[in-house]
């Protein structure tokens, strides 16, 4: 529908994907040399729809890849156009239905005069087109941004980028530490309405790698006191969209049935299937699919998953499940057939049950091409299994209304226990540089360690040069990592084993990270990284979506980070000015893939050059010359 924000979202998506955005209406007007409103006035709606369909054919043929094509809502009015869109969604790529609150759309269209009038009410047009939108699209993007009902926003452009990079597979928004040898966690949200969590969402999600949306626990206002409720797809879509506004963490979408320990009616598998399909349409990253769901539904979900991952789950609350018995083996093999992650949950009667579980996990992890597994025992007796589980351990938080399952622990409780068991040794972290006596880094990091239950310590190591003190620290067995500030960002590089692409391009290191030299190995290598550019990139992202022209002032190390950030944001032209022009030219030569032009003076912006939409000054305040 017009007024849904397709122009803004289309341009932001294209910028995030490094694609070109094509607005079909603009393309129409340029090709025919007449405005859409005038064309309809002179030729009528049927002629316009026919021509619009021909334009669609042309766009899908000539710009089928590396483009974001923004189409008017009326494109679905003709069967031929609908068939074209369905074919594209099936064979070539995502077709996204961008939706917005009908009230917001009506408000916008009543004020808009550029397009021809519908000739009927906006509400009637929407209701007629609504099933066609669903029929012709593969995904839904719910545009709640700009509305105040859902609390603070992490940033419209960030969510647009996350969504489109995920559904295109360009950069799936998956938890990076769901991998062998690493630990990962998801927070189980148990609110009937997730907007109730927004005032504390940052606090309760500390340590979590993903957020589990328990769809079976969701309740609209009219269903608060009912034990078994099937929430509407519209309400669930709004909940997902609202959650996206306050967190970019991946979502685990769970519709837990009563027989599997949840609240969703067992006798409504089709309704559960429809909600799971909705999750994939919304670009949810992880979808929990119970192995007890009819096989035809499971097969269709797998065929639709795209970049998302299926968590194949089985829960047994009876206490009769034995980890060395035939039922576990049968359910594991079933889940292994279609799941990307396997989840098997039992109930512990004694502590000994946890040892049987651990033996089972060790055995299946040794199999060729084994998949990540979540294996837990519920109940107080099973808490040991939650501590030892490494993949996507469900966690709770004291501020949540209830725990999602008996025996569930918080992130902090698990870290405390891991340390006591000797599985989380204390590490020492440092800040290298001078002068650093007044740095707030130890306060910030040590407070975070305490809040998260981590046994580590962050301290200062002030030295005039990169000498024996630093060499001794970074080779110590308890070295956890370091921040590096002036004057050591260059001198520390020879001590490192490798550099990240950012550090290589920028030519400076501000972070040292010890990484295992091999999977499961006991030897370490030191990686040098540079995160300065991330801060610059994120600051720009909050305000600008499409950068035509940018200006960087200065030619030092931070200027290199600024250029790297602007190039990553696909700035078309980066102008560079420095007091010493030769130094600016040397810096420009270090980035041959970026279009950089050196300006000798900027007191007056040169004629014929578009003014910059972004200016990054890297000149220290102490180096600035006061105005005469």
Coordinates of C-alpha atoms in Angstrom, one line a residue:
X1 CA 0.0 0.0 0.0
X2 CA 1.0 3.6 -0.6
X3 CA 2.1 5.2 2.6
X4 CA 3.7 2.0 4.0
X5 CA 7.2 3.5 3.7
X6 CA 8.4 1.6 0.7
X7 CA 10.6 4.4 -0.7
X8 CA 12.5 4.9 2.6
X9 CA 12.8 1.2 3.4
X10 CA 13.7 0.4 -0.2
X11 CA 16.6 2.9 -0.3
X12 CA 17.8 1.8 3.2
X13 CA 17.7 -1.9 2.1
X14 CA 19.6 -1.1 -1.1
X15 CA 22.2 0.8 0.9
X16 CA 22.7 -2.0 3.4
X17 CA 23.0 -4.6 0.6
X18 CA 25.2 -2.5 -1.7
X19 CA 22.4 -2.8 -4.3
X20 CA 20.7 -0.2 -6.5
X21 CA 17.2 0.9 -5.5
X22 CA 14.7 1.3 -8.4
X23 CA 11.3 2.8 -7.7
X24 CA 8.9 1.4 -10.2
X25 CA 6.8 4.6 -10.3
X26 CA 9.9 6.7 -11.1
X27 CA 10.9 4.2 -13.7
X28 CA 7.4 4.4 -15.2
X29 CA 7.5 8.2 -15.4
X30 CA 11.0 8.4 -16.8
X31 CA 10.3 5.7 -19.5
X32 CA 6.9 7.2 -20.6
X33 CA 7.8 10.8 -19.9
X34 CA 4.5 11.3 -18.0
X35 CA 3.5 11.3 -14.4
X36 CA 1.5 8.4 -13.0
X37 CA -1.4 10.7 -12.0
X38 CA -1.6 12.3 -15.5
X39 CA -1.4 8.9 -17.2
X40 CA -4.3 7.6 -15.2
X41 CA -6.3 10.8 -15.8
X42 CA -5.7 10.5 -19.6
X43 CA -5.9 6.7 -20.1
X44 CA -7.8 5.3 -17.1
X45 CA -6.9 2.7 -14.5
X46 CA -7.1 -0.4 -16.8
X47 CA -4.6 1.0 -19.2
X48 CA -2.3 2.0 -16.4
X49 CA -2.4 -1.5 -14.8
X50 CA -1.5 -3.1 -18.2
X51 CA 1.4 -0.7 -18.7
X52 CA 2.5 -1.2 -15.1
X53 CA 2.6 -5.0 -15.7
X54 CA 4.8 -4.5 -18.7
X55 CA 7.1 -2.3 -16.7
X56 CA 7.3 -5.1 -14.1
X57 CA 8.2 -7.7 -16.7
X58 CA 11.0 -5.4 -17.9
X59 CA 12.3 -4.7 -14.4
X60 CA 12.3 -8.4 -13.4
X61 CA 14.2 -9.3 -16.6
X62 CA 16.8 -6.5 -16.6
X63 CA 17.2 -5.8 -12.8
X64 CA 16.5 -9.2 -11.3
X65 CA 19.8 -9.3 -9.3
X66 CA 21.7 -6.7 -7.2
X67 CA 18.6 -4.4 -7.2
X68 CA 15.9 -3.5 -4.7
X69 CA 12.7 -2.9 -6.8
X70 CA 10.1 -0.8 -5.0
X71 CA 6.6 -1.5 -6.3
X72 CA 3.3 0.2 -5.8
X73 CA 0.7 -1.7 -3.8
X74 CA -1.6 -1.8 -6.9
X75 CA 0.8 -4.1 -8.7
X76 CA -1.2 -7.0 -7.2
X77 CA -4.5 -5.9 -8.9
X78 CA -3.9 -8.0 -12.0
X79 CA -3.5 -11.8 -12.2
X80 CA -0.6 -11.5 -14.7
X81 CA 1.4 -9.3 -12.3
X82 CA 0.6 -11.6 -9.4
X83 CA 1.9 -14.6 -11.3
X84 CA 5.1 -12.7 -12.1
X85 CA 5.7 -11.9 -8.5
X86 CA 5.0 -15.5 -7.4
X87 CA 7.4 -16.9 -10.0
X88 CA 10.1 -14.5 -8.9
X89 CA 9.6 -15.5 -5.2
X90 CA 9.8 -19.2 -6.1
X91 CA 12.8 -19.1 -8.4
X92 CA 14.9 -16.0 -7.9
X93 CA 14.7 -14.2 -4.6
X94 CA 12.6 -12.7 -1.8
X95 CA 9.4 -10.7 -2.5
X96 CA 8.7 -8.6 0.6
X97 CA 5.4 -7.3 1.6
X98 CA 5.9 -4.0 3.5
X99 CA 3.0 -3.4 5.9
X100 CA 2.2 -0.6 8.2
X101 CA -0.7 0.2 10.6
X102 CA -3.8 0.8 8.5
X103 CA -4.5 4.0 10.6
X104 CA -1.0 5.3 9.7
X105 CA -1.5 4.5 6.0
X106 CA -4.9 6.3 6.0
X107 CA -3.5 9.3 7.7
X108 CA -0.7 9.6 5.2
X109 CA -2.8 9.1 2.1
X110 CA -5.4 11.7 3.1
X111 CA -2.6 14.2 3.0
X112 CA -0.9 12.9 -0.1
X113 CA -1.8 14.4 -3.5
X114 CA 0.9 13.2 -5.9
X115 CA -0.9 10.0 -6.9
X116 CA -4.4 9.5 -8.4
X117 CA -7.3 8.9 -6.1
X118 CA -8.5 5.3 -5.7
X119 CA -12.1 6.0 -6.4
X120 CA -13.1 3.9 -3.3
X121 CA -12.2 4.0 0.4
X122 CA -8.6 3.3 1.4
X123 CA -9.9 0.6 3.8
X124 CA -11.8 -1.2 1.0
X125 CA -8.7 -1.1 -1.2
X126 CA -6.6 -2.6 1.6
X127 CA -9.0 -5.3 2.4
X128 CA -9.3 -6.4 -1.2
X129 CA -5.5 -6.4 -1.7
X130 CA -4.6 -8.0 1.6
X131 CA -4.9 -11.7 0.5
X132 CA -3.0 -10.9 -2.7
X133 CA -0.2 -9.3 -0.8
X134 CA 0.2 -12.6 1.2
X135 CA -0.2 -14.7 -1.9
X136 CA 2.5 -12.9 -3.9
X137 CA 5.2 -12.4 -1.3
X138 CA 7.7 -14.6 0.5
X139 CA 8.4 -12.3 3.4
X140 CA 6.7 -9.6 5.6
X141 CA 8.4 -6.5 6.9
X142 CA 6.3 -4.9 9.6
X143 CA 7.0 -1.1 9.6
X144 CA 6.3 0.0 13.1
X145 CA 9.2 2.5 13.1
X146 CA 8.2 6.0 13.9
X147 CA 5.3 4.9 16.1
X148 CA 5.6 5.6 19.8
X149 CA 3.6 2.7 21.1
X150 CA 6.5 0.2 21.2
X151 CA 9.0 2.0 23.3
X152 CA 12.5 3.1 22.3
X153 CA 14.1 2.2 19.0
X154 CA 17.5 0.7 18.4
X155 CA 17.5 2.3 15.0
X156 CA 15.4 1.9 11.9
X157 CA 18.3 1.5 9.5
X158 CA 19.9 -1.2 11.7
X159 CA 16.7 -3.3 11.6
X160 CA 16.2 -2.8 7.9
X161 CA 19.8 -3.9 7.3
X162 CA 19.4 -6.9 9.6
X163 CA 16.2 -8.1 7.9
X164 CA 17.3 -7.8 4.3
X165 CA 20.8 -9.1 4.9
X166 CA 19.2 -12.1 6.6
X167 CA 16.6 -13.0 4.1
X168 CA 18.9 -12.6 1.1
X169 CA 21.6 -14.7 2.8
X170 CA 24.1 -11.9 2.5
X171 CA 24.8 -11.9 6.2
X172 CA 22.4 -14.1 8.2
X173 CA 21.7 -12.7 11.6
X174 CA 22.7 -15.8 13.5
X175 CA 24.5 -16.2 16.8
X176 CA 28.2 -16.6 15.9
X177 CA 29.1 -18.7 18.9
X178 CA 26.6 -21.5 18.2
X179 CA 29.6 -23.7 17.4
X180 CA 31.7 -26.6 18.8
X181 CA 33.8 -25.5 21.7
X182 CA 31.9 -22.3 22.4
X183 CA 29.0 -21.5 24.7
X184 CA 25.8 -19.8 23.7
X185 CA 22.6 -18.8 25.5
X186 CA 19.1 -17.6 24.8
X187 CA 16.8 -15.7 27.2
X188 CA 13.3 -17.2 27.5
X189 CA 10.9 -14.3 27.5
X190 CA 7.8 -15.3 29.5
X191 CA 5.7 -12.2 29.1
X192 CA 2.1 -12.3 27.8
X193 CA 3.0 -9.2 25.9
X194 CA 6.7 -8.6 25.1
X195 CA 6.3 -4.8 25.3
X196 CA 6.1 -5.2 29.0
X197 CA 9.8 -6.1 28.9
X198 CA 11.0 -3.1 27.1
X199 CA 11.9 -0.9 30.1
X200 CA 14.4 -3.6 31.2
X201 CA 15.2 -5.4 28.0
X202 CA 18.9 -4.4 28.0
X203 CA 19.3 -5.5 31.6
X204 CA 17.6 -8.9 31.3
X205 CA 19.3 -9.8 28.0
X206 CA 22.8 -9.3 29.4
X207 CA 24.9 -12.3 28.4
X208 CA 22.2 -13.7 26.0
X209 CA 23.0 -14.5 22.3
X210 CA 19.4 -14.6 21.3
X211 CA 15.9 -13.9 22.7
X212 CA 13.3 -16.7 22.8
X213 CA 9.8 -15.5 22.0
X214 CA 7.4 -18.0 23.7
X215 CA 4.5 -17.6 21.3
X216 CA 2.4 -20.1 23.3
X217 CA 2.5 -17.7 26.3
X218 CA 1.5 -14.6 24.4
X219 CA -1.9 -13.2 25.3
X220 CA -3.7 -10.2 23.8
X221 CA -5.7 -8.2 26.3
X222 CA -8.9 -10.3 25.7
X223 CA -7.1 -13.6 26.4
X224 CA -5.1 -12.8 29.5
X225 CA -6.8 -15.3 31.8
X226 CA -7.3 -18.1 29.4
X227 CA -5.1 -21.2 29.8
X228 CA -5.0 -22.3 26.2
X229 CA -5.1 -19.5 23.6
X230 CA -4.1 -19.4 20.0
X231 CA -2.8 -15.9 19.4
X232 CA -3.7 -14.3 16.1
X233 CA -1.1 -14.0 13.4
X234 CA -1.5 -10.2 13.4
X235 CA -0.8 -10.0 17.2
X236 CA 2.2 -12.3 16.9
X237 CA 3.6 -10.3 13.9
X238 CA 3.2 -7.1 16.0
X239 CA 5.0 -8.7 18.9
X240 CA 8.0 -9.7 16.7
X241 CA 8.1 -6.3 15.1
X242 CA 7.9 -4.6 18.5
X243 CA 10.8 -6.8 19.8
X244 CA 12.9 -5.8 16.8
X245 CA 12.6 -2.2 17.7
X246 CA 14.4 -2.7 21.0
X247 CA 16.9 -5.5 20.2
X248 CA 18.8 -6.7 17.2
X249 CA 19.5 -10.0 18.9
X250 CA 18.4 -13.1 16.9
X251 CA 14.9 -14.4 17.9
X252 CA 14.1 -18.0 18.8
X253 CA 10.4 -18.5 17.8
X254 CA 8.8 -21.2 20.0
X255 CA 5.2 -22.5 19.9
X256 CA 5.4 -25.0 22.7
X257 CA 2.5 -27.4 22.8
X258 CA 0.8 -28.6 26.1
X259 CA 2.1 -32.2 25.7
X260 CA 5.7 -30.8 25.3
X261 CA 5.4 -28.6 28.4
X262 CA 3.9 -25.4 26.9
X263 CA 0.5 -23.8 26.6
X264 CA -0.4 -24.2 22.9
X265 CA -3.3 -26.6 22.4
X266 CA -2.3 -30.1 21.3
X267 CA -5.3 -30.4 19.0
X268 CA -4.3 -27.4 16.9
X269 CA -1.2 -28.5 14.8
X270 CA -2.4 -26.6 11.8
X271 CA -2.6 -23.3 13.7
X272 CA 0.9 -24.0 15.1
X273 CA 2.1 -24.6 11.6
X274 CA 0.7 -21.3 10.4
X275 CA 2.5 -19.4 13.1
X276 CA 5.8 -21.2 12.4
X277 CA 5.4 -20.2 8.7
X278 CA 4.7 -16.7 9.8
X279 CA 8.0 -16.7 11.7
X280 CA 9.9 -17.6 8.5
X281 CA 8.0 -14.9 6.6
X282 CA 9.1 -12.4 9.3
X283 CA 12.7 -13.3 8.9
X284 CA 13.0 -14.9 12.4
X285 CA 16.4 -16.4 12.7
X286 CA 15.6 -19.6 14.7
X287 CA 12.4 -21.5 14.6
X288 CA 11.7 -24.2 17.2
X289 CA 9.8 -27.1 15.4
X290 CA 8.5 -30.0 17.6
X291 CA 9.3 -33.4 16.1
X292 CA 5.7 -34.4 17.0
X293 CA 4.3 -32.0 14.4
X294 CA 2.9 -33.8 11.3
X295 CA 5.7 -34.6 8.9
X296 CA 4.1 -32.8 5.9
X297 CA 4.2 -29.5 8.0
X298 CA 7.8 -30.2 9.0
X299 CA 8.9 -30.7 5.4
X300 CA 7.3 -27.5 4.2
X301 CA 8.9 -25.5 7.0
X302 CA 12.3 -26.9 6.1
X303 CA 11.7 -26.0 2.4
X304 CA 10.9 -22.4 3.4
X305 CA 13.6 -21.7 6.0
X306 CA 16.1 -19.9 3.8
X307 CA 18.9 -18.5 6.0
X308 CA 16.9 -19.3 9.1
X309 CA 17.7 -22.3 11.3
X310 CA 15.3 -25.0 12.5
X311 CA 15.6 -26.2 16.1
X312 CA 14.2 -29.7 16.1
X313 CA 12.8 -30.2 19.6
X314 CA 11.5 -33.1 21.7
X315 CA 10.4 -32.7 25.4
X316 CA 9.6 -35.5 27.9
X317 CA 8.2 -34.3 31.2
X318 CA 7.4 -37.8 32.5
X319 CA 10.7 -38.5 34.2
X320 CA 10.8 -41.9 32.5
X321 CA 13.2 -40.8 29.7
X322 CA 16.6 -42.5 30.0
X323 CA 19.5 -41.0 28.1
X324 CA 20.9 -44.5 27.2
X325 CA 17.5 -45.9 26.2
X326 CA 15.9 -46.4 22.7
X327 CA 13.5 -43.4 22.9
X328 CA 16.3 -40.8 23.1
X329 CA 18.1 -42.5 20.2
X330 CA 14.9 -42.5 18.1
X331 CA 14.1 -38.9 18.8
X332 CA 17.6 -37.8 18.1
X333 CA 17.6 -39.5 14.7
X334 CA 14.3 -38.0 13.9
X335 CA 15.4 -34.5 14.9
X336 CA 18.7 -35.0 13.1
X337 CA 16.9 -35.6 9.8
X338 CA 15.5 -32.1 9.5
X339 CA 16.9 -29.9 12.3
X340 CA 19.9 -27.6 12.1
X341 CA 20.1 -27.7 15.9
X342 CA 18.8 -30.7 17.9
X343 CA 17.0 -30.1 21.2
X344 CA 16.1 -33.0 23.5
X345 CA 14.8 -32.3 27.0
X346 CA 14.1 -34.8 29.8
X347 CA 13.5 -34.6 33.5
X348 CA 16.0 -35.6 36.1
X349 CA 15.0 -37.7 39.1
X350 CA 18.5 -37.9 40.5
X351 CA 21.9 -36.2 39.9
X352 CA 23.0 -39.4 38.2
X353 CA 20.7 -38.7 35.3
X354 CA 22.9 -35.7 34.4
X355 CA 25.9 -38.0 34.0
X356 CA 24.0 -40.2 31.6
X357 CA 23.0 -37.1 29.6
X358 CA 26.6 -35.9 29.5
X359 CA 27.7 -39.3 28.2
X360 CA 25.0 -39.2 25.5
X361 CA 26.0 -35.7 24.3
X362 CA 29.7 -36.7 24.2
X363 CA 28.8 -39.7 22.1
X364 CA 26.7 -37.9 19.5
X365 CA 29.2 -35.0 19.3
X366 CA 31.8 -37.5 18.3
X367 CA 29.7 -38.6 15.3
X368 CA 30.8 -37.4 11.8
X369 CA 29.1 -34.2 10.8
X370 CA 27.3 -33.9 14.2
X371 CA 25.0 -31.0 14.7
X372 CA 24.8 -28.6 17.6
X373 CA 22.7 -30.1 20.4
X374 CA 20.7 -28.7 23.3
X375 CA 20.4 -31.5 25.9
X376 CA 18.9 -30.7 29.3
X377 CA 17.2 -32.2 32.3
X378 CA 14.4 -30.2 33.9
X379 CA 13.9 -29.8 37.6
X380 CA 16.3 -28.9 40.4
X381 CA 18.1 -32.2 40.1
X382 CA 18.8 -31.3 36.4
X383 CA 20.4 -28.0 37.0
X384 CA 23.8 -29.5 36.5
X385 CA 22.9 -30.3 32.9
X386 CA 22.0 -26.6 32.3
X387 CA 25.5 -25.6 33.6
X388 CA 27.3 -28.2 31.4
X389 CA 25.2 -27.6 28.2
X390 CA 27.1 -25.5 25.7
X391 CA 24.7 -24.8 22.9
X392 CA 21.9 -22.3 23.3
X393 CA 21.3 -22.9 27.0
X394 CA 17.9 -21.4 27.9
X395 CA 18.4 -18.8 30.7
X396 CA 16.1 -16.7 32.9
X397 CA 16.5 -13.5 34.8
X398 CA 15.2 -12.4 38.2
X399 CA 13.2 -9.6 36.5
X400 CA 11.2 -12.0 34.4
X401 CA 7.6 -12.7 35.6
X402 CA 8.2 -16.5 35.7
X403 CA 10.8 -19.1 34.6
X404 CA 10.1 -20.8 31.3
X405 CA 10.9 -24.2 32.8
X406 CA 11.6 -25.7 36.3
X407 CA 15.3 -25.6 37.2
X408 CA 16.1 -22.8 34.7
X409 CA 19.1 -20.6 35.8
X410 CA 20.3 -17.1 35.0
X411 CA 23.4 -16.3 33.0
X412 CA 25.1 -15.2 36.1
X413 CA 24.3 -18.3 38.0
X414 CA 25.7 -20.5 35.2
X415 CA 29.0 -18.5 35.0
X416 CA 29.5 -18.7 38.8
X417 CA 29.0 -22.5 38.6
X418 CA 31.3 -22.9 35.6
X419 CA 34.0 -21.1 37.5
X420 CA 33.6 -23.2 40.6
X421 CA 33.8 -26.4 38.5
X422 CA 37.0 -25.2 36.9
X423 CA 35.4 -24.8 33.5
X424 CA 35.7 -21.0 33.4
X425 CA 39.2 -20.0 34.6
X426 CA 39.8 -16.4 35.7
X427 CA 41.5 -14.3 33.0
X428 CA 43.3 -11.0 33.2
X429 CA 42.5 -8.2 30.8
X430 CA 44.5 -5.0 30.3
X431 CA 44.7 -1.5 28.9
X432 CA 48.1 -0.8 27.3
X433 CA 49.2 2.8 26.7
X434 CA 50.3 6.1 28.4
X435 CA 49.0 8.3 29.9
X436 CA 46.1 6.1 31.2
X437 CA 46.0 6.7 35.0
X438 CA 42.6 8.3 34.8
X439 CA 41.0 5.8 32.4
X440 CA 37.5 4.6 33.2
X441 CA 38.1 1.3 31.4
X442 CA 38.8 -0.8 34.6
X443 CA 35.6 0.5 36.2
X444 CA 33.5 -0.2 33.2
X445 CA 34.9 -3.7 32.5
X446 CA 35.1 -4.9 36.1
X447 CA 31.5 -3.8 36.7
X448 CA 30.4 -5.8 33.7
X449 CA 32.3 -8.8 34.8
X450 CA 30.7 -8.6 38.3
X451 CA 27.2 -8.2 36.8
X452 CA 27.6 -11.2 34.5
X453 CA 29.2 -13.4 37.1
X454 CA 32.5 -13.6 35.2
X455 CA 35.6 -14.2 37.4
X456 CA 37.9 -11.9 35.3
X457 CA 39.8 -8.8 36.1
X458 CA 40.6 -5.7 34.0
X459 CA 43.6 -3.6 34.9
X460 CA 46.0 -0.9 33.6
X461 CA 49.5 -1.5 32.3
X462 CA 51.0 1.9 31.7
X463 CA 54.3 1.7 29.9
X464 CA 56.3 4.2 27.8
X465 CA 57.0 1.6 25.1
X466 CA 56.1 -1.9 24.0
X467 CA 58.7 -3.7 26.0
X468 CA 59.2 -6.7 28.2
X469 CA 56.3 -5.9 30.5
X470 CA 53.8 -6.2 27.7
X471 CA 55.5 -9.2 26.2
X472 CA 55.3 -11.0 29.5
X473 CA 51.6 -10.2 29.9
X474 CA 50.4 -11.3 26.5
X475 CA 52.2 -14.6 26.7
X476 CA 50.9 -15.4 30.2
X477 CA 48.5 -18.4 30.4
X478 CA 45.8 -16.3 32.1
X479 CA 45.9 -13.5 29.5
X480 CA 42.4 -12.7 28.4
X481 CA 42.9 -9.8 26.0
X482 CA 43.8 -6.1 25.9
X483 CA 42.8 -2.7 24.8
X484 CA 45.5 -0.7 23.2
X485 CA 45.7 3.1 23.1
X486 CA 48.3 5.7 22.1
X487 CA 51.2 5.4 21.6
X488 CA 51.2 1.6 21.2
X489 CA 48.7 1.0 18.4
X490 CA 51.4 0.5 15.8
X491 CA 54.3 -0.8 17.9
X492 CA 52.3 -3.7 19.3
X493 CA 51.7 -5.2 15.9
X494 CA 55.0 -7.2 15.6
X495 CA 54.1 -9.1 18.7
X496 CA 50.8 -10.5 17.2
X497 CA 50.2 -13.6 15.1
X498 CA 47.6 -12.1 12.8
X499 CA 45.5 -9.0 12.1
X500 CA 41.9 -8.7 11.3
X501 CA 40.9 -7.2 7.9
X502 CA 40.0 -4.0 9.6
X503 CA 43.3 -3.7 11.4
X504 CA 45.2 -4.5 8.3
X505 CA 43.4 -1.8 6.3
X506 CA 43.6 0.8 9.0
X507 CA 47.2 -0.1 9.9
X508 CA 46.6 0.1 13.7
X509 CA 45.5 -2.2 16.5
X510 CA 43.4 -1.1 19.4
X511 CA 42.3 -4.6 20.6
X512 CA 44.2 -7.9 21.2
X513 CA 42.2 -11.1 21.3
X514 CA 43.7 -14.5 22.2
X515 CA 42.1 -17.2 20.0
X516 CA 42.5 -21.0 20.0
X517 CA 45.1 -22.0 17.4
X518 CA 42.9 -25.0 16.6
X519 CA 39.4 -26.3 17.4
X520 CA 39.5 -27.7 20.9
X521 CA 43.2 -27.1 21.2
X522 CA 45.2 -25.7 24.2
X523 CA 47.5 -23.4 22.3
X524 CA 46.6 -19.8 21.5
X525 CA 47.3 -17.2 18.8
X526 CA 47.0 -13.4 19.2
X527 CA 44.7 -11.6 16.9
X528 CA 45.0 -7.8 16.5
X529 CA 41.8 -6.0 15.7
X530 CA 40.7 -2.4 15.3
X531 CA 37.2 -1.4 16.5
X532 CA 37.5 2.4 16.1
X533 CA 35.8 2.2 12.7
X534 CA 32.8 0.4 14.2
X535 CA 32.1 3.4 16.5
X536 CA 32.3 5.8 13.6
X537 CA 30.1 3.5 11.4
X538 CA 27.4 3.1 14.0
X539 CA 27.3 6.9 14.8
X540 CA 26.8 7.6 11.1
X541 CA 24.2 4.8 10.7
X542 CA 22.0 6.4 13.3
X543 CA 21.5 9.5 11.2
X544 CA 22.3 8.7 7.5
X545 CA 21.2 5.8 5.2
X546 CA 22.6 6.7 1.8
X547 CA 26.0 8.6 1.6
X548 CA 26.6 10.4 -1.7
X549 CA 29.5 12.6 -0.4
X550 CA 31.5 12.5 2.8
X551 CA 34.3 14.6 4.1
X552 CA 37.1 13.4 6.4
X553 CA 39.3 16.0 8.1
X554 CA 42.8 14.8 9.2
X555 CA 45.1 12.1 8.0
X556 CA 46.2 10.2 11.1
X557 CA 45.2 6.8 12.4
X558 CA 41.6 7.8 13.2
X559 CA 41.2 9.1 9.7
X560 CA 42.1 5.7 8.4
X561 CA 39.4 4.2 10.5
X562 CA 36.9 6.9 9.3
X563 CA 37.7 6.1 5.6
X564 CA 37.3 2.4 6.3
X565 CA 33.9 3.0 7.9
X566 CA 32.7 5.2 5.1
X567 CA 33.8 2.8 2.5
X568 CA 32.0 0.0 4.4
X569 CA 28.9 2.2 4.3
X570 CA 29.2 2.5 0.5
X571 CA 30.0 6.2 0.4
X572 CA 30.1 7.1 -3.2
X573 CA 32.8 9.8 -2.8
X574 CA 35.0 10.5 0.2
X575 CA 36.8 13.9 0.2
X576 CA 39.9 14.1 2.4
X577 CA 41.5 17.3 3.7
X578 CA 44.6 17.6 5.8
X579 CA 46.8 20.5 6.7
X580 CA 49.6 18.6 5.0
X581 CA 48.3 17.7 1.5
X582 CA 51.0 15.2 0.8
X583 CA 50.1 13.2 3.9
X584 CA 46.5 13.2 2.7
X585 CA 47.5 11.9 -0.7
X586 CA 49.5 9.1 0.9
X587 CA 46.5 8.1 3.0
X588 CA 44.2 8.1 -0.1
X589 CA 46.6 5.8 -1.8
X590 CA 46.3 3.3 1.0
X591 CA 42.7 2.7 0.1
X592 CA 42.7 2.0 -3.7
X593 CA 39.2 0.5 -3.6
X594 CA 37.6 3.6 -2.2
X595 CA 36.9 6.7 -4.3
X596 CA 38.9 9.3 -2.4
X597 CA 39.6 12.8 -3.6
X598 CA 42.0 15.1 -1.7
X599 CA 40.9 18.7 -1.1
X600 CA 43.7 21.3 -0.5
X601 CA 41.3 23.7 1.2
X602 CA 37.8 23.6 2.7
X603 CA 37.3 27.1 4.0
X604 CA 34.9 27.4 1.1
X605 CA 33.3 24.3 -0.4
X606 CA 34.4 24.0 -4.1
X607 CA 31.8 24.9 -6.7
X608 CA 30.2 22.1 -8.6
X609 CA 30.8 19.5 -5.9
X610 CA 27.8 18.2 -3.8
X611 CA 28.2 19.2 -0.2
X612 CA 28.9 16.3 2.2
X613 CA 26.1 14.5 4.0
X614 CA 28.6 13.3 6.5
X615 CA 31.6 15.0 8.0
X616 CA 34.1 13.2 10.2
X617 CA 36.7 15.4 11.9
X618 CA 39.6 13.4 13.4
X619 CA 41.6 16.4 14.5
X620 CA 42.2 16.4 18.3
X621 CA 40.8 19.5 20.1
X622 CA 44.4 20.3 21.3
X623 CA 45.5 20.6 17.6
X624 CA 42.9 23.0 16.5
X625 CA 43.8 26.6 15.6
X626 CA 41.7 29.3 17.2
X627 CA 39.9 31.6 14.8
X628 CA 41.7 34.9 14.3

